[in-house]
Every structure is written in structure tokens, then in C-alpha cells.
């Protein structure tokens, strides 16, 4: 489950102004960007006072001086545009064209609406819609959901999933898997040559491997069909579309396979450049660089999936191959292939939906294990050339900006203190790093929680919401038995309610933007005191 | 002087938990230091302050009471041996008027719709409108301009507007709604709510509908123009707890004809109308009965002076007793005037009106040797007033001879009554304040709206949860297999169920009021189940003389104030569908008769079980039973059934079997099992084969000098004896644990929670698998509040019982309150860690301000303000949840 929090930029820089809404109702979902995003904090200085004892007095006097209506309305709208929260519907909410657990979904939607959520996220699976044969789409179950969501008065963020899910089991379309049986090179392969059947290899994007069509063409047809089937909803109920970019919908290589057991230290992951087409591209690239020998395969000294980075010499902190000219050659190529793939898909989505009033999102993983090493092995194998010496997310953010897309960052519930020490993991600093890159390129960030969950997750999410790591929306993953369970749901209610009256986490503000924030709040304060005096 | 001091230390006979020995003669010095250091002991006049009840009286400052006390002139009278004032509650019918009116407003342009009610109360009009073209019975919010000031929107379909008195002198609380007849509004819908009692006044379970256009379809709930007086009164008859005057009831038939005429008459214009009807509301009224005992210096006799402010004829049904067993005897004459002998067991004296005020009273002159004076009151409407299901008891002093056992005072109960008084006052003040400041009440309103939204969210979530949960088949399977590995032999026995049961008491003292409790509860079934409850205890189902069901009459008539037999079946079915077992509340101790015998005593039964007086025990003076002597304590308000009679047992077994079969009950909650031998219970349980059974064996804990004894072994022994007599076929409510929790929490004496052997001090410490732990029920809490759990400490109580062995029971009022999520979390901790009724508890701390225990080495808990953290040893503890003065950890 994830919740999307959306707020306007000016709000984001001034968390202090949001202190005053302790008694507001649960409806803070509406986004009123036009009215308020450009307004400076001049309207907001009254609200912080409301909480203190002096606030009472001021309110009363404001009422006498006929100022109350104005201050009231500003208070209210600020509450409203503060946060947009989404919750993800179950992954298998639709199967075979019908809605599963219809009654539970409809009760759940009502509950979320009453709670003041902006909307829900709906995963739409390639393997469900275009299940049988190419070009034959069955949208019926998803249309039912869209109608339910519309009736519930909620918004919808649709995720187009061009990948498979292992739990619950939702494979790629049957006809794609059939093709894969004979042409296993449409899938990513690891060093051992084992294919990954969770999505197609990015190397075949532009190759006509699917019954004479390229995957890009198939993806485009899918998007077009979606657009016409949901034309009644797009721009009204459907306000966001998330483009699936790879394994689990994320822009990355399937460098980790299977689930790491909890409590065990995750390995470095493996490079996935061993399918025929990837190898071909690598070879071409090496030859173009004048280093044909470097194009024969991936790094020979990289550890295997679950091996520690230190198991071999490629990721060694000092003197590892990653720092060598070969390392730079390989990693540049490997990561640029991923970014090019993301660029292709996002520009496809942007052009298909260019005339629709929707935001396009793409998801970037939070590969936070081993972030404490110099080489960041997990990020490297996943395709992000981000190390202690190189800011790899700049290129990613730039690509999103180019396509006017927003970024979804999962793992907002992960905090450093609950990571295994041995994994040198730091979700918080990685998040801040990506956040900084996005802010620099003006890319909106929507948050998600990790699917595995985390201790004190809600607290961490809230903390992130108040920081620069998040400025668009939050999608809480994911509705289901666990979500509504008595041990979780009351906490969630509490979480949602508290979002209206956040505490300050000034310590979490990144230094760069933090300066602005501080100035703002000082400014607010001084206004405040003036107001007190004049009142 | 010594005699005067007795007053202050005597316990209050009105208390439910009565120490065995009561009377005392103690030198004043011992009281002084132990009870009230602040008061200098000046003997005599100041002594009254030793009695905690006295403070209450002062606070309450009821005028009638002052007068009552005044009569005895305490401060100057040396020979008062005993004095007390018993608050009594009775139901009085208050009559008033209720009207609706539709007329043109002054400017003759707009129309005005008025609802008024002359009954006292905080009346709220809960209303909405329907628009032209709307179908169905959905409400909409009226346009803004139509809402009178002070209206509060409820969700998106209704408005609540308080009825107000326009000026001080007005009889009616009114609300006026202006509207424009040209508007799109087709009808106004409303129900009335009395905020004081929380009662809704509806029309045949529907809303009232006032059509503003004439072609609306009649759903049977239309009131107003051209519909005649009768419809209106017919409608009022359906008011859930408003009693109509009987004359109005025959109007229905006339009306039908009017109605049909009406429906032909299409296209009529809006016409004004005015409808009014007398209605009667049942209001509980507090009165006082004061008793003083004085020794007559001249005759040496004891004079009992009894006075009350209850209006009308009051008959005292009285006797004396020779010892602590309180067996009624008739004392020697003389008796007061207007006294008759009643069946050689008791005397009846009509109280004589006093010259001053609206009071009546009598003087009883008795010989010195009597131990106590017993009485109950009979009012002119044939109502019996007892003291909390017991006789009033007044100790007489002349007999005291063993000073050692005297001087006890039930401090717990006293504090409770004191608390309820202060609560009442606080409420009154609150009402006053909120009445003055409408803004404040608006705020409260807003909060209430929020609360109601929250509740709806929680309900929806519970529904979603139960469906999602049921569709995941793998997870519950794992849970089950896990349980099986930890407890290989899960054997279901009627005393324990599976051993993993968690009980929900599915009603409170007010539940009968809506008359559709079964249906209301049905809507909550999945919600309750989703919180983790496995067993639910439903209210007594039979026809009953009292609305709550504990005075059963025809056992085979299951239409009660809670709903019909069919609704009950439907409810049980729904509960079964969500996986819960259902307990029927069966009252086997007593049964109300249908007919009088030749002496005019009610002891002949009707219905399918048409027993005669052989079914009634012989040793209750009131009912002239011809059966054997009772095998237990007597319940005096109704004939006690003689279970030693073969035919009675056979019939009861058959009845229980029928309940199992016909209704689908899975087990029993047995009412007042103190009244008969546990061996009979065994008989009944073996015959009816319940999945779970629990008995209510409720008697008083032991106290010394007003302090509850640390050692309550004798109390729990009595309960264990009873369980033993049932051969372990039934569990029993762990009253001991509740009592000890009271003292421990209220007085910050957490050391009480460990007995001398380091075990839990309640029944749960001795026979955990048969102990049903609870902190509140419909008698102790709810609106009766006979023995309310210390306020604000409920969650500590639940943190204790929901982590400890025994089978915990949670009271309905607590589930549907702000405690809900904490309770749900505690239940989920219990389930997650597989805590069951036989889990092992290791008490690690029982000190003044903190109690801590580790259960099954899986769950650690502490209650109390003091510090405790579980040991950081081989086990890793993580905090599972924490609340006010409690924490619970589980192993991670």
C-alpha cells in the first residue's frame, strides 16, 4: 500500500504553515494548485498560532475586526491542497475480466473516501488485458473498477504493468511466453544464461520479435487501446498514469532475482547483459570505442547474486575494477541502455497521452543496500551508475524532465536505523540523493512504501512527506487483508489524521533547500509577532 | 458518646458487596487515625465526616435530602445508632405533547414547518429532504437557506437541528424550518432524537415524511395534511419508547378509508396542518429512602425510623433477622398503624404522609435482640423497589457482641457511588455550560460528526477486512497448524471451548430500548468477528417482565424487547457465518409466574411450561412455594425455581435442547448461578452439550476495616467450589480478579496483583481454564453502574485480562468506544502469540506502582505508572503496544 501525497511547491517549502489544522475534517484531498501554489506565505501566518494559547485570543479579535472569514478560508484551502494520498488496490483486483472481492473493494473505497484520500492506484496488467493473443484486449474488469472509483468520488492513478508478478502470480501474456519458449533471448539473461521471464529485455525494444512487431509497437498499441477504452475517465477520474518500465514496473535490470530472506544480508546482484541482443549491443559499443575486447561479455570479476560485494574484486572499495577505465566503459554503457529504455517508454506515454490531462509517472527503484560502500554495487547492477564519485541520478532525473514525467520513489517507509548494519544500507541518504537530483531538474516526486514493509514505516513516511524527498503524491501499497487488519488500519487512520497536523522534522530537511525553509519560517514568525502586536 | 461514632463506621447496607459482618462498636480513636487524619477528633458533631457517604450528600445537596436528614437532627441526638440514606431509582412516566405544524409564515410567502415537543429533554430534529424526481427513500441535505441557525450537517444527507424553547416560559421545545413551496423539495423527512437518553423516535422503524407536493407515493410513513388525527397517533404508537395513551390506539381503521380517499384526490395544493398528540416518556427518577435507628432511652427499645420522598402510597414490606443469614422473621408486636401480617413471613406497613413536605414515613419499635431490619418497598403501581436485587438491610445495634469482626466498610463500593454522584454533577455542569455557549456545543457537535465518520470508516474497514481475510486461505491454515503444534491436544470442552476463546458481551443495559437489537447487532457481526472475538454473548431471549430480559416468564416465547425469534435466528445465523459461537443468556434461577394461587400470590406458571407452586422453592416468604428448600441463595424479586424437582429439570433440559436446536445457540451464559446448586448445572450442561458455558457467580469480596483484603482466597474459593460442583463443565466469571483490579488500579496498589504464592490472585490464578475474566458487564457498568471499573483505567484492565490466561470477555460498551483500537490490538497480540486459557504466567513485578508479568515467555506486559522493561536476555523483546500506564511486548 502506498499513499500519494501531493502538494504544491510553495507549501512544500513551508511546513510550518501547516500546523494549524488540528480540528480540520478528513477532507484534505483536493488539490487547489491554481489558487494557492503561487501564493507566498502571507495568508498562512495565522494558522500556527491557533495551536497556542495566544491563538485563541487572536482568533477572537480577528473575528471582531471582520477578518475571520478571510483567515478562515485561507486556513481551509491550505488544508485542502496539502496532501494527496492514494492507496494501491490489490494487485489481483481483476482477473480474467472480473473484479475480485467486489464487496470488499467497494467497502474499502468508501472507507478511503471518508478518510479523505485523494484516490487509488490501479495496477493494469499486460498479462490480464492482452492475455490470449496480440491486439486482443479485455478491459472489462478494469472498467468496472474505474466506474466504482468514479462513483466513490475518488481519483485513479493507473499503472500499466508490462511486467509479471510472482505473488500473486500474474505472468506475462500467454502469447508472449509462447514466443519466449522458442526465443529465450527476448528476456534478460544473467551470466549463467538463465532468462528472467518477468519482463522483456530492453535490448529487444526496437526489434520486431513479437509476431512481426517490436515490443515498443506492442506497448504503444496497448496504451492507445487503453486510452480509447477509458476515454470517459481519463482527465477526470484518471489523473495519473504510471508507465511500467521493467521488473516490478521499475526502471532497472532484474539484478536481484527471487526474494532475499528477511534478516539476511542481500548480495550485490548480477549484471544482466547476457542475452544475445544485449551482448550484441555491448559488442557494437566496444568496437565503436575502439576497445573490442571489452565487448565480449560483462565484468568477469563481479560477484554472483547473493554473494557479498567483497566476494570478488569488481566492487572493491579501493582499487576495484569499477573505478578502472574498463569499469567506467561498462557501467556507462550499461546504465545508458537503461536510461534510453526509460526514455523510449516515457516519451511513448507522453505522446500517446499528450492531449489528456493526466500526469505521467515512472518508477525508479530504491537500491539502498550497500549504499554505504564507495561503489554502490546494488545500484550498479540495477543499472544506476551512481557511486561515491559519480552522481548517477542526474541523468535519470534529466530523462524524466525531458519527458515531463514525474518520478515514483518506493521505499519511503525505510529508515536507516532498521537496516542490517552489515549491508551498509542507507535508504534515507539514497532517497535524499535522488530527491536532490529531481529537485534540480524540476521533476515531481511521488512516494511509495516498500512492499516488504518496515518497522515504524508510517512514521518514516510522514517524515519523508515533510521533506524535499516528496513533493507530489504518496501511494500507499496496498489494500488487502493486512491493510484493513485491526493491527494496521487504526494506525493508518491515525497516520492520515496526523498528516493534517504534522510535527516538524526540521532535522530532515536537506541543507540546500533547508535554507529556504528556515528563512521562510522565520519570515512567518516575524509576521506573526507583528500580527500579535497589532491585534 | 461512644454510640455516636458507630454511625461513621457502619457500612452502608445498600452496597452490593456486603461484608459478612456489619455492625460494630469501636472506640472512636481507631477510626480517627485510620480514616481521616485531617479532622481533629472532637467527638460528637464532627464525626459524621468519617462516613465517606456523607461527603457525597453534601455535594449533592438535594433539598429533599437535607430535609430528611434534618428530621433526625443528627448533630444533637446522642442516641442515633445508625443512619443511612439509600438512593433508589424508579421509572416514572412523564407526559407531554408532541406536534408538527405546517403553515404559511408571516409574510404569507414562504411556508414554515414546525416540530415541537413539550417533554423535557435535549431534543434534536434529525432531518433531510427529498427532491422532486428522487426515487427511493434516500435523504438529501436541504438547501442552505432552509437550515435554521444551529444546524449541523451529518454526513452528506442529513441535518441535525436542536429544538429550543423560544422563551423561558414556553412549554414547547421547537424548531422552525422555513421553505419556499416553489422549490424542488418534495418532502421533509425527519426523526426525533432525545440526546439525553440517546433514544430515537421513529415511525415504524422509518422516518416521518411530510410531503410538500401531493403526488408522493405513500410508504406508510406520511404524516400531515388531510390524514386525520388517527394516522398521527397510530404513528406515534410506533415510537420506540414513547408510550401512547391508550385511547388513541383504535384510530387505524378509520384512517385507512381516509387514506384511500386521499389517494384519489390528486393535484391538491399544499395545505397547512397541525397535529398534536400526548406522549408519555419513561424517565428514571431518583428518590431517597432514609433510615435511622435510635435507642429509646425510656423503653430501651430500638426505634427504626423510615422516611422517603417517593410520592404516592408506599408500602414497606419488612421483617427482622436474628443473624447474618438475614432470614426474614416477624418481630413481636406492637407494629405501626396500617400494618398487616403477610404470610407469616413479613409485615406490611403503609407509610403515613408526613405533615411537612411530600414525604411519608413510619416508626418501627423493635426489641433489642434483633440483629437487623430487612425491608423492600412496594409502590402504588405495583412496582417493587429493592436495593440492587437485594433487600434493604439495616443493622440493629443491640446484638453486637463480637467486636472483632465489625467495623468493616466497603470502601470500593462507596467510592463508586461517590464517583457516580460526582459524574452526575459534572455532567450537569457540562450541560449547563454547553447550554449557555452554543458555540461550544457546535464544536462538540463537530467532534461527534467526526466520531461518527470515524466509526463508519472503521465499520467499512472491518467489512473489507473480513472479506479479504476470508479469501486468503493459506494464512489462516498456517495459523491453525501453528496452534496445533504448540498445543497438540485441542479438545473442546464446555468449560473452555478450544481454550483460545475471546468473548464479546454483545449488549448493554440499554440494548432493549431500540427493540431491534438483534438487527442492529447483525450489522456489526462481521466487524466484531474481525476484531478477533470468537464467542459472543447475547442478551436473555425470553419473554420477560423486565425489559432487559432477566425476569423471564414464558421460556418458549422468544419474542422480546431485543427482537423477534426470527430476528434472533437470523442474527445467530449471521454470527455463525462470520465464524463466531453464540452464547444464550439463560435465566434458570427464577421465573415470573403467570397466575396467582388461591392466596393471591403469583406462583402459578403458564405457557408451555405450566408448572404449579411445586416448582417454586419453599424458603422464600414472598412466593409460597411448595417445592423443597432452595439449594442456593434466593433472588427475591421472582419465584425461585426448585431445581430439585425432577419435572423441572426435565423441562429445563428440554428447553435448553430446544434453544440449541431451534435457535442455534452454541452455549450458555448462566444467570445468577448462586441461586442453585452447581450439580444441577452439570446436569443441564451434559444434557445440552454446549460448546462453551459460563456462570455468573457473583458475591462480595472480603474487606477489613474498609480495605479490601489482600487475600481473597475465600472469595475465589466460593467460585471455584461452584465450578467444581458443575464438574468443570462450566467456567465462571472471575469476579475476584475484577475486584482486585479495582483496588489495585484505583488506589495504586499493584502489589495486590500477586497472591502469597506469586500467582494471579483471582480465580485465574487457581483454575485459569475455567476463569472468564472481565472488567465490566451490563450490571457493573453500562447505565446501571453497580460496580463500575475505575474510570480511565479500563485499558489497564484489558491489558491485564487480554494478556493473561483465562478466557477474557470484553464488554460491548468498551468495544464500541474510543478503546476499540487498543482492544483490537491487544486481541491481536493475544492471538498472534497463541495465548490461551491455560497459558503460563510469570509475575515478575508486583509493587506499589507497577505490575509486570511474562506470559508463556512470549508476551511481556506491565500496568501501572511505575517503570518496567522486559529483560534483555536471550529473548529479544519488542514493544507491541503501549497506552496510558500500560505496555505490552512480544518476542521478536
XYZ file of N, CA and C in Angstrom, chain B residues 433-516:
252
model
N -23.156 24.440 30.946
C -22.199 25.259 30.217
C -22.482 25.207 28.731
N -22.728 23.997 28.245
C -22.925 23.886 26.805
C -24.235 24.536 26.407
N -25.172 24.532 27.325
C -26.413 25.213 27.040
C -26.190 26.708 26.885
N -25.281 27.240 27.687
C -25.017 28.671 27.628
C -24.265 29.043 26.368
N -23.316 28.213 26.044
C -22.479 28.569 24.920
C -22.771 27.655 23.749
N -23.509 28.187 22.815
C -23.890 27.346 21.691
C -22.679 27.052 20.821
N -21.741 27.963 20.843
C -20.565 27.748 20.020
C -19.815 26.497 20.463
N -19.769 26.374 21.766
C -19.069 25.234 22.315
C -19.766 23.937 21.910
N -21.089 23.970 21.977
C -21.802 22.755 21.653
C -21.635 22.439 20.170
N -21.496 23.496 19.388
C -21.241 23.264 17.973
C -19.942 22.522 17.781
N -18.979 22.947 18.549
C -17.677 22.286 18.454
C -17.793 20.825 18.832
N -18.508 20.596 19.917
C -18.699 19.211 20.343
C -19.380 18.443 19.231
N -20.333 19.117 18.652
C -21.070 18.506 17.543
C -20.113 18.068 16.444
N -19.290 19.005 16.082
C -18.338 18.731 15.025
C -17.534 17.499 15.364
N -17.157 17.457 16.601
C -16.377 16.336 17.049
C -17.189 15.051 16.939
N -18.461 15.184 17.305
C -19.303 13.999 17.214
C -19.437 13.527 15.775
N -19.558 14.497 14.889
C -19.664 14.139 13.485
C -18.411 13.398 13.059
N -17.280 13.954 13.481
C -16.020 13.283 13.166
C -16.023 11.870 13.693
N -16.483 11.756 14.936
C -16.514 10.432 15.544
C -17.379 9.489 14.719
N -18.512 10.014 14.270
C -19.401 9.119 13.561
C -18.809 8.742 12.210
N -18.082 9.676 11.608
C -17.414 9.329 10.353
C -16.360 8.262 10.617
N -15.624 8.486 11.680
C -14.599 7.507 12.039
C -15.203 6.136 12.233
N -16.327 6.127 12.928
C -16.975 4.843 13.174
C -17.368 4.173 11.877
N -17.862 4.994 10.954
C -18.267 4.412 9.692
C -17.051 3.875 8.952
N -15.973 4.623 9.006
C -14.752 4.155 8.358
C -14.352 2.812 8.942
N -14.404 2.742 10.255
C -13.975 1.504 10.890
C -14.872 0.336 10.509
N -16.154 0.641 10.400
C -17.074 -0.420 10.016
C -16.782 -0.928 8.614
N -16.580 0.023 7.706
C -16.289 -0.356 6.332
C -15.003 -1.152 6.276
N -14.014 -0.688 7.027
C -12.732 -1.374 7.027
C -12.899 -2.789 7.543
N -13.733 -2.917 8.573
C -13.934 -4.248 9.132
C -14.593 -5.164 8.111
N -15.519 -4.599 7.361
C -16.179 -5.400 6.348
C -15.156 -5.829 5.297
N -14.391 -4.854 4.826
C -13.389 -5.177 3.815
C -12.425 -6.221 4.351
N -12.045 -6.033 5.598
C -11.078 -6.965 6.188
C -11.617 -8.384 6.227
N -12.873 -8.493 6.661
C -13.376 -9.849 6.821
C -13.457 -10.565 5.469
N -13.738 -9.802 4.403
C -13.800 -10.451 3.082
C -12.407 -10.790 2.583
N -11.524 -9.809 2.690
C -10.154 -10.072 2.237
C -9.553 -11.239 2.990
N -9.802 -11.229 4.286
C -9.201 -12.260 5.121
C -9.716 -13.632 4.724
N -11.018 -13.687 4.478
C -11.596 -14.995 4.185
C -11.108 -15.521 2.845
N -10.682 -14.598 1.968
C -10.264 -15.092 0.661
C -8.808 -15.542 0.653
N -8.093 -15.205 1.698
C -6.725 -15.733 1.788
C -6.811 -17.035 2.558
N -6.665 -18.118 1.877
C -6.856 -19.385 2.563
C -5.580 -19.874 3.212
N -4.458 -19.474 2.662
C -3.207 -20.045 3.151
C -2.860 -19.549 4.558
N -3.124 -18.282 4.777
C -2.659 -17.709 6.039
C -3.339 -18.323 7.272
N -4.680 -18.368 7.284
C -5.325 -18.965 8.453
C -4.885 -20.416 8.678
N -4.690 -21.143 7.564
C -4.233 -22.519 7.704
C -2.935 -22.592 8.488
N -2.035 -21.710 8.140
C -0.756 -21.703 8.848
C -0.957 -21.432 10.334
N -1.844 -20.479 10.585
C -2.089 -20.132 11.981
C -2.592 -21.353 12.739
N -3.533 -22.038 12.099
C -4.104 -23.202 12.757
C -3.043 -24.259 13.021
N -2.226 -24.499 11.990
C -1.239 -25.554 12.195
C -0.246 -25.152 13.285
N 0.027 -23.851 13.338
C 0.947 -23.376 14.356
C 0.374 -23.643 15.756
N -0.910 -23.310 15.864
C -1.549 -23.541 17.150
C -1.492 -25.009 17.508
N -1.694 -25.805 16.511
C -1.735 -27.231 16.804
C -0.377 -27.742 17.280
N 0.655 -27.183 16.710
C 1.949 -27.672 17.150
C 2.237 -27.253 18.584
N 1.806 -26.046 18.935
C 2.091 -25.623 20.298
C 1.175 -26.322 21.295
N -0.037 -26.616 20.860
C -0.961 -27.280 21.760
C -1.548 -28.477 21.045
N -0.886 -29.592 21.128
C -1.296 -30.719 20.302
C -2.729 -31.171 20.572
N -3.135 -31.137 21.829
C -4.464 -31.650 22.113
C -5.445 -30.517 22.299
N -6.012 -30.046 21.211
C -7.066 -29.058 21.340
C -8.369 -29.809 21.500
N -8.810 -29.881 22.718
C -10.048 -30.608 22.963
C -11.098 -29.591 23.367
N -12.190 -29.663 22.709
C -13.247 -28.713 23.049
C -14.050 -29.264 24.212
N -14.122 -28.479 25.275
C -14.989 -28.886 26.367
C -15.836 -27.685 26.748
N -16.982 -27.967 27.305
C -17.931 -26.882 27.512
C -17.404 -25.839 28.487
N -16.456 -26.253 29.324
C -15.916 -25.281 30.270
C -14.991 -24.284 29.623
N -14.391 -24.651 28.502
C -13.330 -23.821 27.949
C -13.446 -23.546 26.466
N -14.310 -24.235 25.744
C -14.263 -24.133 24.290
C -12.963 -24.734 23.817
N -12.279 -24.057 22.887
C -10.989 -24.565 22.428
C -9.880 -24.179 23.384
N -10.144 -23.262 24.266
C -9.090 -22.718 25.112
C -8.540 -21.421 24.549
N -8.914 -21.107 23.306
C -8.424 -19.878 22.678
C -9.553 -18.855 22.521
N -10.623 -19.079 23.266
C -11.782 -18.217 23.053
C -11.539 -16.796 23.568
N -12.129 -15.861 22.855
C -12.209 -14.482 23.339
C -13.668 -14.059 23.216
N -14.215 -13.659 24.346
C -15.640 -13.442 24.449
C -15.999 -11.968 24.268
N -17.108 -11.757 23.602
C -17.636 -10.399 23.492
C -19.016 -10.392 24.133
N -19.212 -9.515 25.091
C -20.572 -9.373 25.615
C -21.331 -8.457 24.676
N -22.281 -9.022 23.964
C -22.902 -8.312 22.853
C -24.117 -7.480 23.201
N -24.122 -6.823 24.322
C -25.236 -5.931 24.654
C -24.904 -5.177 25.930
N -25.685 -4.160 26.209
C -25.563 -3.486 27.488
C -26.953 -3.315 28.092
N -27.062 -2.562 29.130
C -28.331 -2.457 29.853
C -29.397 -1.711 29.045
N -28.960 -0.994 28.033
C -29.904 -0.180 27.265
C -30.310 -0.841 25.953
N -29.704 -1.969 25.665
C -29.871 -2.527 24.323
C -31.311 -2.829 23.963
N -32.128 -3.100 24.958
C -33.517 -3.461 24.650
C -34.310 -2.273 24.144
N -33.774 -1.077 24.369
C -34.585 0.109 24.119
C -34.940 0.311 22.656
N -34.055 -0.077 21.772
C -34.355 0.153 20.364
C -35.376 -0.860 19.861
N -35.569 -1.932 20.590
C -36.460 -3.028 20.194
C -36.009 -3.724 18.916
N -34.868 -3.407 18.451
C -34.373 -4.131 17.279
C -32.883 -4.434 17.430
